[in-house]
Coordinates of C-alpha atoms and ligand atoms in Angstrom, one line a residue:
M1 CA 124.4 170.8 19.0
T2 CA 128.1 171.6 18.3
P3 CA 130.7 168.8 17.7
E4 CA 132.4 169.9 20.9
Q5 CA 129.3 169.2 22.9
T6 CA 129.1 165.6 21.7
T7 CA 132.7 164.5 22.7
L8 CA 134.0 164.0 26.2
S9 CA 137.4 163.2 27.4
G10 CA 139.1 162.1 30.6
L11 CA 137.1 161.5 33.8
A12 CA 134.0 163.1 32.2
R13 CA 133.8 160.3 29.6
D14 CA 133.9 157.6 32.3
V15 CA 131.3 159.2 34.7
R16 CA 128.9 161.2 32.6
A17 CA 126.4 158.4 32.1
D18 CA 126.2 158.1 35.9
F19 CA 124.3 161.5 36.0
P20 CA 120.8 161.2 34.6
I21 CA 120.2 165.0 34.5
L22 CA 123.3 165.5 32.3
V23 CA 122.1 163.2 29.5
T24 CA 118.8 165.1 29.1
D25 CA 118.3 168.0 26.7
L26 CA 117.9 171.6 27.8
D27 CA 116.1 173.5 25.1
G28 CA 117.6 171.1 22.5
K29 CA 121.1 171.3 23.9
P30 CA 123.0 168.9 26.3
P31 CA 123.6 170.7 29.5
V32 CA 127.0 172.1 30.1
Y33 CA 126.8 172.4 33.9
L34 CA 129.4 174.7 35.3
D35 CA 127.7 175.7 38.5
N36 CA 129.0 173.0 40.7
A37 CA 130.1 175.3 43.5
A38 CA 126.4 176.1 44.0
T39 CA 125.2 172.5 43.8
T40 CA 126.6 169.4 42.1
Q41 CA 124.4 167.0 40.2
I42 CA 123.5 163.6 41.7
P43 CA 124.8 160.3 40.3
R44 CA 122.4 157.3 39.8
H45 CA 124.3 155.5 42.6
V46 CA 123.2 158.1 45.1
L47 CA 119.7 158.4 43.7
D48 CA 119.3 154.6 43.8
A49 CA 120.6 154.4 47.4
M50 CA 118.0 156.9 48.6
Y51 CA 115.2 155.2 46.5
N52 CA 116.2 151.8 47.9
Y53 CA 116.1 153.2 51.4
Y54 CA 112.6 154.4 50.9
C55 CA 111.5 151.2 49.2
N56 CA 113.0 148.8 51.7
D57 CA 114.1 150.3 55.0
N58 CA 112.0 153.4 55.6
S59 CA 110.9 154.0 59.2
N60 CA 111.9 156.3 62.1
V61 CA 115.0 155.7 64.1
G62 CA 115.7 154.7 67.7
R63 CA 112.0 154.3 68.4
G64 CA 110.8 150.9 67.6
V65 CA 111.8 147.3 68.0
H66 CA 110.2 146.4 64.7
T67 CA 112.2 145.3 61.7
L68 CA 112.0 148.5 59.6
G69 CA 112.7 150.6 62.7
M70 CA 115.8 148.6 63.4
R71 CA 116.9 148.8 59.8
A72 CA 116.5 152.5 59.7
T73 CA 118.3 152.9 63.0
D74 CA 121.1 150.7 61.6
R75 CA 121.5 152.9 58.5
F76 CA 121.5 156.0 60.6
M77 CA 124.3 154.7 62.9
R78 CA 126.3 153.4 60.0
S79 CA 126.1 156.8 58.3
R80 CA 127.7 158.5 61.2
E81 CA 130.5 156.0 61.2
R82 CA 131.0 156.5 57.4
V83 CA 131.2 160.3 57.8
R84 CA 133.7 159.8 60.6
A85 CA 135.9 157.7 58.3
F86 CA 135.5 160.1 55.4
L87 CA 137.0 162.9 57.6
N88 CA 139.3 160.7 59.6
A89 CA 137.7 162.0 62.8
A90 CA 138.7 160.1 65.9
E91 CA 135.2 159.2 67.1
A92 CA 131.7 158.9 65.6
R93 CA 130.4 161.2 68.4
E94 CA 132.4 164.0 66.8
I95 CA 130.0 163.9 63.8
V96 CA 126.7 165.8 63.9
F97 CA 124.2 165.8 61.1
T98 CA 122.7 169.1 60.3
K99 CA 120.7 170.4 57.3
S100 CA 123.6 172.3 55.7
A101 CA 127.0 174.0 56.2
T102 CA 125.0 177.1 57.1
E103 CA 123.2 175.4 60.0
S104 CA 126.5 173.9 61.1
V105 CA 128.2 177.3 61.4
N106 CA 125.2 178.7 63.2
L107 CA 125.3 175.8 65.7
V108 CA 128.9 176.5 66.4
A109 CA 128.3 180.3 66.7
Q110 CA 125.3 180.0 69.0
G111 CA 126.1 176.8 70.8
F112 CA 129.8 177.1 71.3
G113 CA 130.7 180.7 70.5
T114 CA 128.4 182.0 73.3
Q115 CA 130.3 179.8 75.8
V116 CA 133.8 181.0 74.9
V117 CA 133.3 184.6 73.6
S118 CA 132.4 187.5 75.8
D119 CA 132.3 191.3 76.0
G120 CA 135.5 192.8 74.7
D121 CA 136.7 189.6 73.0
E122 CA 137.4 189.4 69.2
V123 CA 136.2 187.0 66.6
L124 CA 138.4 186.9 63.5
I125 CA 137.2 185.9 60.0
S126 CA 138.8 186.4 56.6
G127 CA 138.0 188.9 53.9
L128 CA 136.7 186.2 51.5
E129 CA 134.1 184.5 53.5
H130 CA 130.7 183.3 52.3
H131 CA 127.8 185.0 54.1
S132 CA 127.1 181.7 55.9
N133 CA 130.5 182.1 57.5
L134 CA 130.1 185.8 58.2
L135 CA 126.6 186.6 59.4
P136 CA 126.5 184.0 62.3
W137 CA 129.7 185.5 63.6
R138 CA 128.4 189.0 63.3
R139 CA 125.4 188.1 65.3
L140 CA 127.6 186.4 67.9
C141 CA 129.6 189.6 68.3
E142 CA 126.5 191.7 68.5
R143 CA 125.0 189.5 71.2
T144 CA 128.1 189.2 73.3
G145 CA 129.7 192.6 72.9
A146 CA 132.7 191.1 71.0
T147 CA 134.3 192.7 68.0
L148 CA 134.3 191.2 64.5
K149 CA 137.7 191.5 62.8
V150 CA 138.7 190.7 59.3
A151 CA 142.0 189.2 58.0
T152 CA 142.6 191.1 54.8
V153 CA 143.2 189.5 51.4
D154 CA 146.1 190.5 49.2
E155 CA 146.0 192.2 45.7
H156 CA 145.1 188.8 44.1
G157 CA 142.2 188.3 46.6
E158 CA 144.2 185.7 48.4
L159 CA 144.8 185.0 52.1
S160 CA 148.1 184.3 53.8
L161 CA 149.0 183.2 57.3
D162 CA 150.5 186.6 57.8
S163 CA 147.1 188.3 57.2
F164 CA 145.8 186.3 60.2
R165 CA 148.9 186.9 62.3
A166 CA 148.5 190.7 61.7
K167 CA 145.0 190.6 63.3
I168 CA 145.4 188.2 66.2
T169 CA 145.5 189.9 69.6
E170 CA 145.3 188.7 73.1
R171 CA 141.5 189.1 72.9
T172 CA 141.0 186.9 69.8
R173 CA 138.9 183.9 70.9
L174 CA 137.8 182.3 67.7
I175 CA 138.8 182.3 64.0
A176 CA 136.4 181.2 61.2
V177 CA 137.8 180.6 57.7
A178 CA 136.9 178.9 54.5
H179 CA 139.0 175.9 53.4
V180 CA 138.5 176.9 49.7
S181 CA 137.1 180.2 48.5
N182 CA 133.7 179.9 46.8
V183 CA 134.4 182.9 44.5
Q184 CA 137.8 182.1 43.0
G185 CA 138.7 178.6 44.3
T186 CA 141.7 179.7 46.4
V187 CA 142.8 177.0 48.8
N188 CA 143.6 178.7 52.1
P189 CA 146.4 177.5 54.4
V190 CA 144.0 176.2 57.0
R191 CA 146.5 173.8 58.6
E192 CA 149.0 176.6 59.2
I193 CA 146.2 179.0 60.4
V194 CA 145.0 176.4 62.9
A195 CA 148.6 175.8 64.2
E196 CA 149.1 179.5 64.7
A197 CA 145.8 180.0 66.3
H198 CA 146.2 177.1 68.7
G199 CA 149.5 178.6 69.8
H200 CA 147.5 181.6 71.1
G201 CA 144.7 179.4 72.6
I202 CA 142.3 180.4 69.8
F203 CA 139.5 178.1 68.5
V204 CA 139.2 177.6 64.7
V205 CA 136.1 176.8 62.7
V206 CA 136.8 175.7 59.1
D207 CA 134.1 176.0 56.4
G208 CA 134.8 173.1 54.1
A209 CA 131.8 173.6 51.8
Q210 CA 134.0 174.0 48.7
A211 CA 136.7 171.6 49.8
V212 CA 135.2 168.1 50.5
A213 CA 134.3 167.3 46.9
H214 CA 137.7 168.2 45.6
R215 CA 140.3 166.9 48.0
S216 CA 140.9 164.4 50.9
V217 CA 140.1 166.2 54.1
D218 CA 141.6 164.8 57.3
V219 CA 140.3 166.8 60.3
R220 CA 142.9 165.4 62.6
D221 CA 145.7 166.5 60.3
I222 CA 144.1 170.0 59.9
D223 CA 143.4 169.9 63.7
A224 CA 140.5 172.3 63.3
D225 CA 138.2 172.6 66.3
F226 CA 135.1 172.4 64.0
Y227 CA 134.8 171.6 60.3
C228 CA 131.6 171.7 58.3
F229 CA 130.1 171.1 54.8
S230 CA 126.9 170.3 52.9
A231 CA 126.1 167.1 51.0
H232 CA 124.6 168.9 47.9
K233 CA 128.0 170.3 46.8
M234 CA 129.6 166.8 46.9
Y235 CA 127.2 164.8 44.7
G236 CA 124.7 164.2 47.5
P237 CA 121.2 165.4 48.3
H238 CA 120.1 168.8 49.5
G239 CA 119.0 169.2 53.2
T240 CA 121.9 167.3 54.6
G241 CA 125.0 168.8 56.2
V242 CA 127.7 167.8 58.6
L243 CA 129.4 169.4 61.5
Y244 CA 132.6 167.8 62.9
G245 CA 133.7 169.0 66.3
K246 CA 136.3 167.8 68.8
A247 CA 134.6 165.8 71.4
E248 CA 135.7 168.1 74.3
H249 CA 134.1 171.1 72.5
F250 CA 130.8 169.3 71.8
E251 CA 130.7 168.5 75.5
R252 CA 130.3 172.3 76.2
T253 CA 128.2 173.2 73.1
E254 CA 124.5 174.1 73.6
P255 CA 122.0 172.7 71.1
L256 CA 120.1 175.0 68.6
L257 CA 116.9 172.9 68.9
L258 CA 115.4 170.9 71.7
G259 CA 113.0 168.0 71.3
G260 CA 112.6 164.3 70.6
G261 CA 115.6 162.1 70.2
M262 CA 118.1 164.4 71.8
A263 CA 117.7 163.0 75.4
P264 CA 116.7 159.6 76.7
I265 CA 114.1 161.1 79.1
A266 CA 112.6 164.6 79.7
S267 CA 110.6 166.0 82.6
Y268 CA 108.7 169.2 83.5
D269 CA 111.4 170.5 85.8
G270 CA 114.3 168.0 86.3
P271 CA 117.7 168.4 84.7
L272 CA 117.9 167.7 81.0
V273 CA 120.6 165.2 80.4
S274 CA 121.7 164.8 76.8
V275 CA 125.0 163.9 75.2
P276 CA 126.6 164.6 71.9
P277 CA 126.0 163.9 69.0
L278 CA 122.3 163.3 69.6
R279 CA 122.1 166.4 71.8
F280 CA 122.4 168.5 68.5
E281 CA 119.9 166.4 66.5
A282 CA 116.5 166.9 68.1
G283 CA 113.6 165.8 66.0
S284 CA 113.3 163.0 63.4
P285 CA 116.5 162.9 61.3
N286 CA 116.8 163.1 57.6
I287 CA 117.7 159.4 57.2
A288 CA 117.4 159.3 53.4
G289 CA 119.7 162.3 53.3
M290 CA 122.3 160.4 55.4
V291 CA 122.0 157.4 53.2
G292 CA 122.5 159.8 50.3
I293 CA 125.6 161.4 51.8
V294 CA 127.1 158.0 52.5
A295 CA 126.5 157.0 48.9
A296 CA 128.1 160.2 47.7
M297 CA 131.1 159.6 49.8
D298 CA 131.5 156.1 48.4
Y299 CA 131.1 157.5 44.9
L300 CA 133.8 160.1 45.5
D301 CA 136.1 157.6 47.2
D302 CA 135.7 155.1 44.3
L303 CA 136.8 157.8 41.9
G304 CA 139.6 159.0 44.3
R305 CA 139.1 162.4 45.9
D306 CA 142.6 163.6 45.0
E307 CA 142.2 162.4 41.4
V308 CA 138.9 164.3 41.2
G309 CA 140.6 167.4 42.6
K310 CA 143.3 167.3 40.0
H311 CA 140.7 166.9 37.3
D312 CA 138.6 169.8 38.5
A313 CA 141.7 172.0 39.0
A314 CA 143.0 171.2 35.5
L315 CA 139.7 172.4 33.9
A316 CA 139.9 175.6 36.0
V317 CA 143.5 176.2 34.9
R318 CA 142.7 175.8 31.3
A319 CA 139.5 177.9 31.5
A320 CA 141.5 180.7 33.2
E321 CA 144.3 180.5 30.7
G322 CA 141.9 180.4 27.7
L323 CA 139.8 183.3 28.9
R324 CA 142.8 185.4 29.7
A325 CA 144.2 184.8 26.2
L326 CA 141.0 186.2 24.6
G327 CA 141.9 189.7 25.9
G328 CA 139.3 192.0 27.4
I329 CA 138.6 189.5 30.2
T330 CA 139.6 189.8 33.8
V331 CA 140.1 186.4 35.6
Y332 CA 140.3 187.0 39.4
G333 CA 142.8 185.4 41.7
A334 CA 146.4 184.3 41.1
Q335 CA 147.6 183.1 37.7
V336 CA 147.0 179.4 38.6
P337 CA 143.7 178.7 40.3
R338 CA 144.1 175.8 42.6
G339 CA 140.6 174.6 43.2
G340 CA 138.0 173.8 40.5
I341 CA 136.5 177.4 40.5
I342 CA 137.2 180.5 38.5
S343 CA 135.6 183.9 38.5
F344 CA 135.8 186.4 35.6
N345 CA 134.3 189.4 34.0
V346 CA 134.1 190.6 30.4
D347 CA 135.3 194.2 30.2
G348 CA 132.3 196.5 29.9
M349 CA 129.7 193.9 30.3
N350 CA 127.4 193.2 33.3
P351 CA 128.1 189.6 34.6
H352 CA 124.4 188.7 34.4
D353 CA 124.4 189.5 30.7
V354 CA 127.4 187.3 30.2
G355 CA 125.7 184.5 32.1
S356 CA 122.5 184.9 30.0
H357 CA 124.6 184.8 26.9
L358 CA 126.3 181.6 28.0
N359 CA 123.0 180.1 28.9
S360 CA 121.9 180.4 25.3
F361 CA 124.7 177.9 24.5
G362 CA 123.4 175.6 27.3
I363 CA 126.2 176.6 29.6
A364 CA 125.2 177.1 33.3
T365 CA 127.4 179.5 35.2
R366 CA 126.8 181.5 38.3
T367 CA 126.6 185.3 38.2
G368 CA 126.5 188.0 40.9
V369 CA 128.1 188.3 44.3
H370 CA 128.1 184.6 45.1
C371 CA 126.9 185.3 48.7
A372 CA 130.3 186.9 49.4
S373 CA 129.5 190.6 49.0
P374 CA 132.3 192.0 51.2
F375 CA 134.9 190.1 49.1
I376 CA 133.3 191.1 45.8
D377 CA 133.3 194.7 47.0
S378 CA 137.0 194.4 47.9
L379 CA 137.7 193.4 44.3
G380 CA 136.1 196.7 43.3
I381 CA 133.4 195.0 41.1
I382 CA 129.7 194.6 41.2
G383 CA 129.9 190.8 40.7
S384 CA 131.4 188.2 38.5
V385 CA 130.7 185.2 36.3
R386 CA 131.8 182.0 38.1
A387 CA 132.5 178.7 36.4
S388 CA 133.0 175.8 38.7
F389 CA 133.9 172.3 37.7
G390 CA 133.0 168.8 38.7
V391 CA 133.8 165.2 37.8
Y392 CA 131.5 165.1 34.7
N393 CA 132.9 168.3 33.1
S394 CA 135.4 167.9 30.3
M395 CA 138.0 169.9 28.5
E396 CA 135.6 170.1 25.5
E397 CA 133.2 171.9 27.7
V398 CA 135.9 174.3 28.9
E399 CA 136.7 175.0 25.2
L400 CA 133.0 175.6 24.6
L401 CA 132.9 178.1 27.5
I402 CA 135.9 180.0 26.1
A403 CA 134.5 180.0 22.6
S404 CA 131.1 181.2 23.8
V405 CA 132.6 184.0 26.0
K406 CA 134.5 185.1 22.9
T407 CA 131.2 185.7 21.1
A408 CA 130.0 187.9 24.0
Ligands
PMP1 N1 130.4 178.2 52.7 C1 130.8 178.3 51.4 C2 132.2 178.5 51.1 C3 129.8 178.1 50.4 O1 130.3 178.1 49.1 C4 128.5 177.8 50.7 C5 127.4 177.6 49.6 N2 127.6 178.4 48.5 C6 128.1 177.8 52.0 C7 129.1 178.0 53.0 C8 126.7 177.5 52.5 O2 126.3 176.2 52.1 P1 124.8 175.8 52.2 O3 124.0 176.8 51.5 O4 124.8 174.4 51.7 O5 124.5 175.8 53.7

């Protein structure tokens, strides 16, 4: 263990002990976990909330008058209200629980997209989207006869409002864009994109998977028609996601799944009456996941989301600066990354080899195309090494990353 690995500063010093997995040893080294854009680690507070739920309140929801059933139902209803408050949505019925950001985008594409997009129309996405905010739209276009168009990124791999303006036509019906790029942490001007789109009567879906853990998100301020994310990238559990949608849009959205819980009654041939949000949540819900996402939101809000964002961004800025100063390294994106993510390559080395080298120091990074192959292609590379930061990462870990890259 190096001296750098034993000292922690700033927010990391205060919160590190909250994360059981980070105080274990990995092959004799403390983990330096810099793969937060893929999945964040879970604080004890969230683990305890889920454990306590299973120990004290576990049952199914909305089905029984017994005490545990009522407790589980109460947790379930309160979770929706907590998520509403987290996003500053107007009403709890605008919050739908899914299993992931991916499922959320698919629900919008299949349930809403098919209602508003038809043959000859256009769906516009950006050139830096994650596959989860690309493939569902591609399929929508294939099924409806619409055309998929792409707003191009500039020479830094960044998006501007103008790049969308240039691609909007009178046939554009829907825009899907990431709030924050999962490859290089660029924060996209989603508020401006939404305002421009609404001026043309275009619906906007914002993929907030890389945003919610790093900044306050106010869906009414952004004014997006839909906004989605996953709990496992914001210190919560896997298998839990959220889709926010304006109430009037959910009224016309078709469900992906049909089954128990979505409608008060069902028959063999009568009309199926179901209302949002339960219309989109057929089957027994992931109640422990909802308890977990609420605990994660409380955890983040106790730390202060904007404070967390500043911390993560400061680490990314120092990492970019330190790596650039080494020479022989390309750090992608503008000079100052604004989210807590950077992507880089060591000249002449395969990113996977760099990742393996870093792993030998206990440093976890992501290597490859980051589920954003068209964007990686547009940068003219086969992949990159991505370091992404969270609340428990420290400047000492960033220095260790830089020092370890140097030895590559
Ligand atoms: N969008 C972005 C920008 C992402 O980074 C990710 C996850 N890497 C997703 C969507 C998909 O998230 P999930 O796998 O949790 O559905």
